[in-house]
XYZ file of N, CA and C in Angstrom:
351
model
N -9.960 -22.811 -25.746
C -9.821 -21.583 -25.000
C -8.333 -21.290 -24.821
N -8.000 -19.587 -24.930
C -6.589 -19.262 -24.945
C -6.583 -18.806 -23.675
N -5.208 -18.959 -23.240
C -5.144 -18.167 -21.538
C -4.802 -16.967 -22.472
N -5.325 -16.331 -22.188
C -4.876 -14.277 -21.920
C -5.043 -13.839 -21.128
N -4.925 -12.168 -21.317
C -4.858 -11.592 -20.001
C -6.957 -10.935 -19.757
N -7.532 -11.531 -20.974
C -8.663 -11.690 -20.557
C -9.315 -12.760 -19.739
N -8.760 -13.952 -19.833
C -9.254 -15.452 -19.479
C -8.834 -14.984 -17.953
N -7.367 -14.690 -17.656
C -7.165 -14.258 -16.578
C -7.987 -13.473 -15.476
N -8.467 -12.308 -16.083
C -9.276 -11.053 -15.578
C -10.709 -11.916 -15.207
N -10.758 -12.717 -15.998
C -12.838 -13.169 -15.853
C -12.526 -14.159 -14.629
N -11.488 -15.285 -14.522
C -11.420 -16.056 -13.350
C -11.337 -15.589 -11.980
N -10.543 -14.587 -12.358
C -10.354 -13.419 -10.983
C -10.989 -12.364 -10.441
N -12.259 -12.607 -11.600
C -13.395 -11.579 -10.817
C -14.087 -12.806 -10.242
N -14.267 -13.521 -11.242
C -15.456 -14.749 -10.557
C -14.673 -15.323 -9.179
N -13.540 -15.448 -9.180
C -12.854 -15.881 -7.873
C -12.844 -15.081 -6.763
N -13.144 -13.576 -7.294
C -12.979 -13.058 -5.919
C -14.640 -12.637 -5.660
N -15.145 -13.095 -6.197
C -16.750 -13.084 -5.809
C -16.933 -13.525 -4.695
N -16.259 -14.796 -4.686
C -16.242 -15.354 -3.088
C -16.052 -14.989 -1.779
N -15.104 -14.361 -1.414
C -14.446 -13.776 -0.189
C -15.781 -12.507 -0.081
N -16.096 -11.627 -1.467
C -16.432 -10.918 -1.582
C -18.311 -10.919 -0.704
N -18.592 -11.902 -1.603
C -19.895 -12.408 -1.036
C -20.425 -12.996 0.396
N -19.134 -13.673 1.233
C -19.053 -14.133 2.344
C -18.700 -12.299 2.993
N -17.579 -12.126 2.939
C -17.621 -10.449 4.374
C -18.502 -9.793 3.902
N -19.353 -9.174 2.879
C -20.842 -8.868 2.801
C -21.549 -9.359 3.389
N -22.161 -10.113 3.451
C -22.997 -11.189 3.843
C -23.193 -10.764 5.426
N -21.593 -11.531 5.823
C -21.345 -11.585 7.246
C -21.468 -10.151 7.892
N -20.702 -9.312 7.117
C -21.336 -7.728 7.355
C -22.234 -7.394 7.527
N -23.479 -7.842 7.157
C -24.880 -7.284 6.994
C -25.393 -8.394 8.035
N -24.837 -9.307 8.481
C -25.550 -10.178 10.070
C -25.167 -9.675 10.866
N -23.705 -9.579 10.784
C -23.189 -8.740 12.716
C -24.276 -7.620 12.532
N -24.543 -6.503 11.705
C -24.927 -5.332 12.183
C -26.943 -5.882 12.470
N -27.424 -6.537 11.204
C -28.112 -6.705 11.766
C -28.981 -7.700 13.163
N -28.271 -8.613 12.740
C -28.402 -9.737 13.957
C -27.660 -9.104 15.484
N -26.613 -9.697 15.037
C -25.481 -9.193 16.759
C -25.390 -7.438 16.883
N -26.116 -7.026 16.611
C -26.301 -5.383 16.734
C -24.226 -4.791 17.009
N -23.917 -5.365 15.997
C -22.571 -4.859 16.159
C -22.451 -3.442 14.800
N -22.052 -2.149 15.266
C -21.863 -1.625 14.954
C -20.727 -0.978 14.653
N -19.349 -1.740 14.736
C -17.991 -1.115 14.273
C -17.357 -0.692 13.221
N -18.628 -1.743 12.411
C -18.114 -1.205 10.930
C -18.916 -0.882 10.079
N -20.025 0.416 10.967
C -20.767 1.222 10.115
C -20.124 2.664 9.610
N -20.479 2.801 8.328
C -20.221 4.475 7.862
C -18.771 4.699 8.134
N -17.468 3.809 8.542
C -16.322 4.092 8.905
C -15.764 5.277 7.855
N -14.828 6.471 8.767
C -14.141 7.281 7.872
C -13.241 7.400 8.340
N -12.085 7.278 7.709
C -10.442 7.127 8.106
C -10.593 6.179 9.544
N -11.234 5.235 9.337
C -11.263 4.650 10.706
C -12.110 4.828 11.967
N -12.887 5.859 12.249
C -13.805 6.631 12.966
C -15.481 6.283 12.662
N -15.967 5.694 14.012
C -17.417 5.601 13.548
C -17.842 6.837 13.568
N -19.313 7.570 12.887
C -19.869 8.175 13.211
C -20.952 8.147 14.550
N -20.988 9.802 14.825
C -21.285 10.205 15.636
C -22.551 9.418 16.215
N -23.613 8.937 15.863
C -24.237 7.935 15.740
C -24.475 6.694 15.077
N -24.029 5.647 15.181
C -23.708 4.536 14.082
C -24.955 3.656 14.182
N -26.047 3.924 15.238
C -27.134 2.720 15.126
C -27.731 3.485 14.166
N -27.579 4.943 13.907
C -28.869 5.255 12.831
C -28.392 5.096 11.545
N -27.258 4.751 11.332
C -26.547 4.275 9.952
C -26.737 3.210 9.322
N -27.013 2.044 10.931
C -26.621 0.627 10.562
C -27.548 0.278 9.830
N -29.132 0.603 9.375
C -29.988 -0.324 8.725
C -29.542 -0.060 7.201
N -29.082 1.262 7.142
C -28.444 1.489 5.535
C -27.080 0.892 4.947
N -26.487 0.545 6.083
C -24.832 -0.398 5.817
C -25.317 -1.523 5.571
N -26.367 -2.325 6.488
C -27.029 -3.237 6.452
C -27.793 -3.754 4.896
N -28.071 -2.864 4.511
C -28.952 -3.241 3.284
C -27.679 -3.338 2.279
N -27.211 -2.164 1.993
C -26.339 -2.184 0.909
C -25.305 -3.400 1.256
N -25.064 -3.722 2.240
C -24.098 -5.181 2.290
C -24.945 -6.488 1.972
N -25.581 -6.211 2.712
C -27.172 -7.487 2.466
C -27.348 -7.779 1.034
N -27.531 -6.409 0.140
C -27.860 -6.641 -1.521
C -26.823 -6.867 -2.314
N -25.872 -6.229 -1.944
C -24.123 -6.645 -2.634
C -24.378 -8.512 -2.549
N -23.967 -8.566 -1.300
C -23.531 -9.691 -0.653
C -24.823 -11.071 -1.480
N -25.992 -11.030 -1.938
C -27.137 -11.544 -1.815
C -26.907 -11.507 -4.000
N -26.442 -10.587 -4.286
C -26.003 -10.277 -5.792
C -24.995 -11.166 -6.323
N -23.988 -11.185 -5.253
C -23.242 -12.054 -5.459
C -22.978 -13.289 -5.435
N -23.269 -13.533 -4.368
C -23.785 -15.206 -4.268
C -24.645 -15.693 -5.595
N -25.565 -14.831 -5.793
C -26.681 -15.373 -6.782
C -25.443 -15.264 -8.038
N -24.627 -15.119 -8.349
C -24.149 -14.753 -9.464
C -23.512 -15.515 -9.253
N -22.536 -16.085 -8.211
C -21.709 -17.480 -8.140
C -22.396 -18.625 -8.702
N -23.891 -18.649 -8.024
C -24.852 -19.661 -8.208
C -25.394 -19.496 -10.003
N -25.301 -18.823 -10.296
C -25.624 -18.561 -11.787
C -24.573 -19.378 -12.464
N -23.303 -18.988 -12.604
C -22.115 -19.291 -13.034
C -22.020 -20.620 -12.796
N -22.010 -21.454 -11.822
C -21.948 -22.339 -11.444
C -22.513 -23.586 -12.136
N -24.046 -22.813 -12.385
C -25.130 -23.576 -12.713
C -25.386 -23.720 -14.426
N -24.584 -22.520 -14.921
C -24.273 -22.687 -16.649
C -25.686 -21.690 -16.644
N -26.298 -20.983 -15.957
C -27.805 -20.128 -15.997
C -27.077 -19.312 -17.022
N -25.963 -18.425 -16.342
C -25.726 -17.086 -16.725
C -24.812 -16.884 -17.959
N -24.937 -16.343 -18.924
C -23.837 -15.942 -20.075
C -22.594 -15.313 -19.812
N -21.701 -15.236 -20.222
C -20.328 -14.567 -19.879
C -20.793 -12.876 -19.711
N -21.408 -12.372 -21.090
C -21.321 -11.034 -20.666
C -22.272 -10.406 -19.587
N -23.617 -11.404 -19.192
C -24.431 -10.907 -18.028
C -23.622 -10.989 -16.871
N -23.506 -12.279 -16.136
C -22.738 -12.419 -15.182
C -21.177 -11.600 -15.368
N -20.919 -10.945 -15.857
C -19.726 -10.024 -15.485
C -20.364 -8.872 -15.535
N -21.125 -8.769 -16.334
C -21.781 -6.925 -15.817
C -22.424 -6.971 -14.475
N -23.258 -8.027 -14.466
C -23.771 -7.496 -12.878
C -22.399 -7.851 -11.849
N -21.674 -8.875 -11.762
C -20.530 -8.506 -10.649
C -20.020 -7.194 -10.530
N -19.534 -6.643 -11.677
C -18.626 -5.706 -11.978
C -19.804 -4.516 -11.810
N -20.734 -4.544 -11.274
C -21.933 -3.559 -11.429
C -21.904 -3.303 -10.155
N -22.680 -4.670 -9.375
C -22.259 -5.002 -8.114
C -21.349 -4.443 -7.237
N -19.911 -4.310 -7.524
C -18.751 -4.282 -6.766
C -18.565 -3.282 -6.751
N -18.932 -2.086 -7.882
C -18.615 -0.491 -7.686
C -20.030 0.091 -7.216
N -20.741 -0.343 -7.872
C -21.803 0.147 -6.829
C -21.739 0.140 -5.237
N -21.520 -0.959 -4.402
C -21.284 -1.285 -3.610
C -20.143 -0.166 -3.088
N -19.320 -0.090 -3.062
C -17.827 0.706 -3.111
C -18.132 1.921 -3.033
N -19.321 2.612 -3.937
C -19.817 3.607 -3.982
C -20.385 3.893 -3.177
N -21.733 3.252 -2.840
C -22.834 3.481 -1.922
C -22.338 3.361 -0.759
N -20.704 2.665 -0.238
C -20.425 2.762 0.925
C -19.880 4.428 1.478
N -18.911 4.698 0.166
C -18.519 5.727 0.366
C -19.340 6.948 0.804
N -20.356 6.908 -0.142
C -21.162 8.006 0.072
C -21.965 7.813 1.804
N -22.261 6.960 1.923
C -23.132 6.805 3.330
C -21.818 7.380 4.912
N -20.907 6.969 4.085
C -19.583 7.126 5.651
C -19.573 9.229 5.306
N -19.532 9.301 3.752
C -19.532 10.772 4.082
C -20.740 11.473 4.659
N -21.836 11.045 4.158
C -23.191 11.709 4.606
C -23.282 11.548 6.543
N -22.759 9.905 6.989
C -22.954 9.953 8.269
C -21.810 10.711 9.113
N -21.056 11.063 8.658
C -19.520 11.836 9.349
C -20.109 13.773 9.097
N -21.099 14.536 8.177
C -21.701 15.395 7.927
C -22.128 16.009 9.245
N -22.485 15.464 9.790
C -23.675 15.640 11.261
C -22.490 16.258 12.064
N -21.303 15.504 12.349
C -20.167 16.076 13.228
C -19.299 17.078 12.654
N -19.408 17.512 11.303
C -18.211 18.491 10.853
C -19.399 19.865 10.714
N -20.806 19.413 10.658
C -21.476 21.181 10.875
C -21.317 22.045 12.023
N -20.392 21.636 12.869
C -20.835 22.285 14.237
C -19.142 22.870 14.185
N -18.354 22.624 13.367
C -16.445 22.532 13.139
C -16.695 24.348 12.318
N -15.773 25.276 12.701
C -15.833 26.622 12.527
C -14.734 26.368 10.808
């Protein structure tokens, strides 16, 4: 095996799976366990106007990120997964994720800008 700037790129996704998979994870217990809601639907910093009716949808999408990933550490780990599966689903994973957050903070911030002239 050659170091390149591919060998590079694959260690450093699989490496940051980690951190990645743990504040998911932990994200999706505070809101659902400890009913903590600070870091639902955030936009520029601002919860929405109601954040408990957000939280079961922050909840999931962190829950399934977070639950994707791990399993994909555990894949890797275990010699299960092939190079090109286990990088499509991380890399699937991580923008999806990114995505589905975005969109939920705009849809829940919606409710407070219809009533704005």
């Amino acid at each position: 095996m050659v170091f390149d700037v591919s060998v590079a790129l694959t260690w450093l996704l699989f490496l940051a799976l980690f951190p990645m998979a743990f504040f998911w994870l932990r994200r999706a217990w505070r809101i659902l366990v400890r009913r903590d809601f600070s870091e639902v639907a955030l936009r520029r910093g601002e919860l929405p106007a109601e954040p408990a009716r957000w939280a079961p949808y922050a909840a999931a999408i962190n829950g399934v990120a977070g639950t994707v990933a791990a399993c994909v550490i555990a894949g890797v780990a275990l010699a299960a997964l092939p190079y090109e599966t286990w990088t499509a689903i991380a890399g699937s994973t991580v923008w999806c994720k990114f995505f589905l957050d975005f969109a939920l903070s705009r849809q829940a911030h919606t409710s407070t800008r219809r009533g704005e002239a």
